[in-house]
Amino acid sequence: MNSAAPDIHDIHPPFQIPQDWRVSVLIGTAVVLALLLAWFGWRWFRARRPQLTLVQRTLLKLDAARPLMDSGDARAFSAAVSDIVRGYVEERFDVHATQRTTSEFLRDLLTQVGSALQAHEQSLSEFLKFCDLAKFARWSLSGEEMRGLLASARHFVESTGVPIPAPNVVVTEAVNVPIRQS
């Protein structure tokens, strides 16, 4: 079978599409504008959302620990409530409370003269020691005792949530400073 025309043709070279640099710039600009619009929209939405106070956030966390109480897991419940209160104390009063034992924390609390926590030292001490008994000594707490523990934590947070008044500064004598005339 000899044919005059070959049945296999050579491939054609790739077709070059002319690229206009303006199309790339237009696409890039659209992507950047979309990202900026999304960022500004997120910031606007976030600014309009009501921000919770420390007390509100802590009370919500305490309410979130309620299922542990309902399930009867005293150890997990007391650990959660204790951690929440310690985190609150740390953030509210600028005191290191989460990485210390209860006795270390209370000892340091007693040495701080004039601390806003000193007024609540007795109730906080009882609360933390009761939590420690359930966490470490594996005391089994009844439902009533766990409700009391939660109520005690809520009362502590609500009673200490009032802003600390600034100390009154009394000026005993005035200092005259000469003013330089130019």
mmCIF file of C-alpha atoms in Angstrom:
data_model
loop_
_atom_site.group_PDB
_atom_site.id
_atom_site.type_symbol
_atom_site.label_atom_id
_atom_site.label_comp_id
_atom_site.label_asym_id
_atom_site.label_seq_id
_atom_site.Cartn_x
_atom_site.Cartn_y
_atom_site.Cartn_z
ATOM 1 C CA MET A 1 0.000 0.000 0.000
ATOM 2 C CA ASN A 2 1.859 2.833 -1.291
ATOM 3 C CA SER A 3 0.087 6.031 -1.166
ATOM 4 C CA ALA A 4 1.239 9.318 -2.406
ATOM 5 C CA ALA A 5 0.072 11.359 0.605
ATOM 6 C CA PRO A 6 1.376 10.567 4.086
ATOM 7 C CA ASP A 7 -1.355 9.834 6.597
ATOM 8 C CA ILE A 8 0.580 11.142 9.616
ATOM 9 C CA HIS A 9 1.055 14.869 9.919
ATOM 10 C CA ASP A 10 3.581 16.651 12.048
ATOM 11 C CA ILE A 11 2.289 18.520 15.121
ATOM 12 C CA HIS A 12 1.782 22.230 15.000
ATOM 13 C CA PRO A 13 3.762 24.460 17.333
ATOM 14 C CA PRO A 14 1.850 25.850 20.383
ATOM 15 C CA PHE A 15 -0.354 28.791 19.653
ATOM 16 C CA GLN A 16 0.838 31.821 21.547
ATOM 17 C CA ILE A 17 -1.990 33.806 23.090
ATOM 18 C CA PRO A 18 -0.993 37.406 23.273
ATOM 19 C CA GLN A 19 -0.990 38.478 26.905
ATOM 20 C CA ASP A 20 -2.032 41.932 27.838
ATOM 21 C CA TRP A 21 -0.441 42.974 31.132
ATOM 22 C CA ARG A 22 -3.488 45.080 31.949
ATOM 23 C CA VAL A 23 -5.635 41.964 32.398
ATOM 24 C CA SER A 24 -3.247 40.608 35.061
ATOM 25 C CA VAL A 25 -3.188 43.947 36.849
ATOM 26 C CA LEU A 26 -6.987 44.155 36.745
ATOM 27 C CA ILE A 27 -7.381 40.651 38.218
ATOM 28 C CA GLY A 28 -4.770 41.340 40.910
ATOM 29 C CA THR A 29 -6.440 44.625 41.842
ATOM 30 C CA ALA A 30 -9.835 42.935 42.088
ATOM 31 C CA VAL A 31 -8.426 40.260 44.404
ATOM 32 C CA VAL A 32 -6.733 42.845 46.658
ATOM 33 C CA LEU A 33 -9.903 44.973 46.803
ATOM 34 C CA ALA A 34 -12.014 41.910 47.674
ATOM 35 C CA LEU A 35 -9.608 40.997 50.489
ATOM 36 C CA LEU A 36 -9.601 44.558 51.840
ATOM 37 C CA LEU A 37 -13.386 44.710 51.682
ATOM 38 C CA ALA A 38 -13.655 41.402 53.563
ATOM 39 C CA TRP A 39 -11.167 42.599 56.206
ATOM 40 C CA PHE A 40 -12.952 45.927 56.759
ATOM 41 C CA GLY A 41 -16.306 44.125 56.893
ATOM 42 C CA TRP A 42 -14.969 41.717 59.527
ATOM 43 C CA ARG A 43 -13.592 44.596 61.602
ATOM 44 C CA TRP A 44 -16.871 46.513 61.344
ATOM 45 C CA PHE A 45 -18.911 43.460 62.342
ATOM 46 C CA ARG A 46 -16.575 42.717 65.238
ATOM 47 C CA ALA A 47 -16.722 46.317 66.506
ATOM 48 C CA ARG A 48 -20.534 46.289 66.454
ATOM 49 C CA ARG A 49 -20.768 43.033 68.388
ATOM 50 C CA PRO A 50 -21.242 43.713 72.095
ATOM 51 C CA GLN A 51 -18.125 42.943 74.087
ATOM 52 C CA LEU A 52 -18.631 40.961 77.275
ATOM 53 C CA THR A 53 -17.053 42.148 80.492
ATOM 54 C CA LEU A 54 -14.737 39.933 82.514
ATOM 55 C CA VAL A 55 -17.512 39.224 85.016
ATOM 56 C CA GLN A 56 -19.954 38.261 82.240
ATOM 57 C CA ARG A 57 -17.392 35.981 80.573
ATOM 58 C CA THR A 58 -16.581 34.320 83.914
ATOM 59 C CA LEU A 59 -20.239 33.778 84.765
ATOM 60 C CA LEU A 60 -20.782 32.207 81.335
ATOM 61 C CA LYS A 61 -17.847 29.876 81.951
ATOM 62 C CA LEU A 62 -19.284 28.924 85.333
ATOM 63 C CA ASP A 63 -22.627 28.176 83.693
ATOM 64 C CA ALA A 64 -20.809 26.052 81.109
ATOM 65 C CA ALA A 65 -19.444 23.887 83.951
ATOM 66 C CA ARG A 66 -22.983 23.049 85.071
ATOM 67 C CA PRO A 67 -23.195 19.834 82.946
ATOM 68 C CA LEU A 68 -20.267 18.430 84.946
ATOM 69 C CA MET A 69 -22.266 19.079 88.084
ATOM 70 C CA ASP A 70 -25.389 17.491 86.594
ATOM 71 C CA SER A 71 -23.444 14.381 85.582
ATOM 72 C CA GLY A 72 -22.231 13.996 89.195
ATOM 73 C CA ASP A 73 -18.512 14.162 88.358
ATOM 74 C CA ALA A 74 -17.393 16.047 91.477
ATOM 75 C CA ARG A 75 -13.701 15.928 90.663
ATOM 76 C CA ALA A 76 -14.041 17.347 87.136
ATOM 77 C CA PHE A 77 -16.614 19.890 88.283
ATOM 78 C CA SER A 78 -14.537 21.205 91.174
ATOM 79 C CA ALA A 79 -11.411 21.336 88.979
ATOM 80 C CA ALA A 80 -13.274 23.319 86.316
ATOM 81 C CA VAL A 81 -14.870 25.745 88.773
ATOM 82 C CA SER A 82 -11.584 26.240 90.623
ATOM 83 C CA ASP A 83 -9.721 26.941 87.361
ATOM 84 C CA ILE A 84 -12.381 29.415 86.269
ATOM 85 C CA VAL A 85 -12.239 31.322 89.569
ATOM 86 C CA ARG A 86 -8.431 31.288 89.616
ATOM 87 C CA GLY A 87 -8.342 32.603 86.034
ATOM 88 C CA TYR A 88 -10.800 35.328 87.016
ATOM 89 C CA VAL A 89 -8.703 36.316 90.050
ATOM 90 C CA GLU A 90 -5.579 36.411 87.919
ATOM 91 C CA GLU A 91 -7.134 38.641 85.274
ATOM 92 C CA ARG A 92 -9.166 40.836 87.614
ATOM 93 C CA PHE A 93 -6.617 41.495 90.343
ATOM 94 C CA ASP A 94 -3.358 40.958 88.428
ATOM 95 C CA VAL A 95 -2.301 38.193 90.823
ATOM 96 C CA HIS A 96 -0.684 34.917 89.788
ATOM 97 C CA ALA A 97 -3.160 32.261 90.849
ATOM 98 C CA THR A 98 -3.338 29.528 88.212
ATOM 99 C CA GLN A 99 0.142 28.033 88.494
ATOM 100 C CA ARG A 100 0.294 27.970 92.297
ATOM 101 C CA THR A 101 -1.004 25.731 94.993
ATOM 102 C CA THR A 102 -3.841 27.042 97.096
ATOM 103 C CA SER A 103 -1.632 27.466 100.141
ATOM 104 C CA GLU A 104 0.998 29.416 98.157
ATOM 105 C CA PHE A 105 -1.660 31.647 96.645
ATOM 106 C CA LEU A 106 -3.356 32.349 99.996
ATOM 107 C CA ARG A 107 -0.033 32.945 101.769
ATOM 108 C CA ASP A 108 0.946 35.555 99.170
ATOM 109 C CA LEU A 109 -2.517 37.067 99.379
ATOM 110 C CA LEU A 110 -2.151 37.622 103.115
ATOM 111 C CA THR A 111 1.209 39.379 102.687
ATOM 112 C CA GLN A 112 -0.255 41.989 100.321
ATOM 113 C CA VAL A 113 -1.406 44.794 102.560
ATOM 114 C CA GLY A 114 -4.324 46.744 101.172
ATOM 115 C CA SER A 115 -5.156 44.224 98.448
ATOM 116 C CA ALA A 116 -8.747 44.266 97.241
ATOM 117 C CA LEU A 117 -8.773 40.493 97.640
ATOM 118 C CA GLN A 118 -8.101 40.669 101.384
ATOM 119 C CA ALA A 119 -11.735 41.481 102.075
ATOM 120 C CA HIS A 120 -12.689 38.219 100.347
ATOM 121 C CA GLU A 121 -9.799 36.145 101.680
ATOM 122 C CA GLN A 122 -11.908 34.007 104.023
ATOM 123 C CA SER A 123 -14.580 33.048 101.491
ATOM 124 C CA LEU A 124 -11.994 32.504 98.734
ATOM 125 C CA SER A 125 -9.895 30.352 101.064
ATOM 126 C CA GLU A 126 -12.868 28.151 101.992
ATOM 127 C CA PHE A 127 -13.922 27.844 98.365
ATOM 128 C CA LEU A 128 -10.473 26.855 97.076
ATOM 129 C CA LYS A 129 -9.828 24.399 99.908
ATOM 130 C CA PHE A 130 -13.192 22.738 99.313
ATOM 131 C CA CYS A 131 -12.345 22.446 95.596
ATOM 132 C CA ASP A 132 -8.950 20.955 96.499
ATOM 133 C CA LEU A 133 -10.594 18.315 98.671
ATOM 134 C CA ALA A 134 -12.773 17.225 95.767
ATOM 135 C CA LYS A 135 -9.918 17.391 93.244
ATOM 136 C CA PHE A 136 -7.070 15.817 95.157
ATOM 137 C CA ALA A 137 -8.561 13.952 98.120
ATOM 138 C CA ARG A 138 -11.335 12.614 95.868
ATOM 139 C CA TRP A 139 -14.111 13.695 98.174
ATOM 140 C CA SER A 140 -17.455 12.775 96.716
ATOM 141 C CA LEU A 141 -19.668 15.808 96.686
ATOM 142 C CA SER A 142 -23.434 15.601 96.714
ATOM 143 C CA GLY A 143 -25.491 17.529 94.211
ATOM 144 C CA GLU A 144 -26.372 20.032 96.911
ATOM 145 C CA GLU A 145 -22.684 20.602 97.780
ATOM 146 C CA MET A 146 -21.804 21.110 94.107
ATOM 147 C CA ARG A 147 -24.670 23.607 93.711
ATOM 148 C CA GLY A 148 -23.366 25.407 96.800
ATOM 149 C CA LEU A 149 -19.863 25.438 95.317
ATOM 150 C CA LEU A 150 -21.190 26.931 92.087
ATOM 151 C CA ALA A 151 -23.258 29.498 93.993
ATOM 152 C CA SER A 152 -20.205 30.421 96.065
ATOM 153 C CA ALA A 153 -18.125 30.934 92.920
ATOM 154 C CA ARG A 154 -20.852 33.044 91.299
ATOM 155 C CA HIS A 155 -21.231 35.161 94.465
ATOM 156 C CA PHE A 156 -17.464 35.744 94.656
ATOM 157 C CA VAL A 157 -17.289 36.841 91.004
ATOM 158 C CA GLU A 158 -20.342 39.091 91.281
ATOM 159 C CA SER A 159 -19.212 40.697 94.538
ATOM 160 C CA THR A 160 -15.677 41.395 93.297
ATOM 161 C CA GLY A 161 -16.812 42.556 89.861
ATOM 162 C CA VAL A 162 -17.358 46.093 91.097
ATOM 163 C CA PRO A 163 -14.463 48.295 89.972
ATOM 164 C CA ILE A 164 -11.827 48.991 92.595
ATOM 165 C CA PRO A 165 -11.947 52.669 93.588
ATOM 166 C CA ALA A 166 -8.778 54.603 92.958
ATOM 167 C CA PRO A 167 -6.966 55.637 96.115
ATOM 168 C CA ASN A 168 -7.451 59.254 97.079
ATOM 169 C CA VAL A 169 -4.311 61.250 96.633
ATOM 170 C CA VAL A 170 -3.870 64.072 99.084
ATOM 171 C CA VAL A 171 -1.445 66.841 98.194
ATOM 172 C CA THR A 172 0.218 68.062 101.370
ATOM 173 C CA GLU A 173 2.254 70.917 99.969
ATOM 174 C CA ALA A 174 2.498 72.719 96.691
ATOM 175 C CA VAL A 175 5.748 73.061 94.847
ATOM 176 C CA ASN A 176 6.411 76.375 93.099
ATOM 177 C CA VAL A 177 8.173 75.915 89.832
ATOM 178 C CA PRO A 178 9.396 79.095 88.140
ATOM 179 C CA ILE A 179 8.105 79.514 84.611
ATOM 180 C CA ARG A 180 10.668 80.631 82.115
ATOM 181 C CA GLN A 181 9.630 83.582 79.991
ATOM 182 C CA SER A 182 10.912 83.542 76.428
#
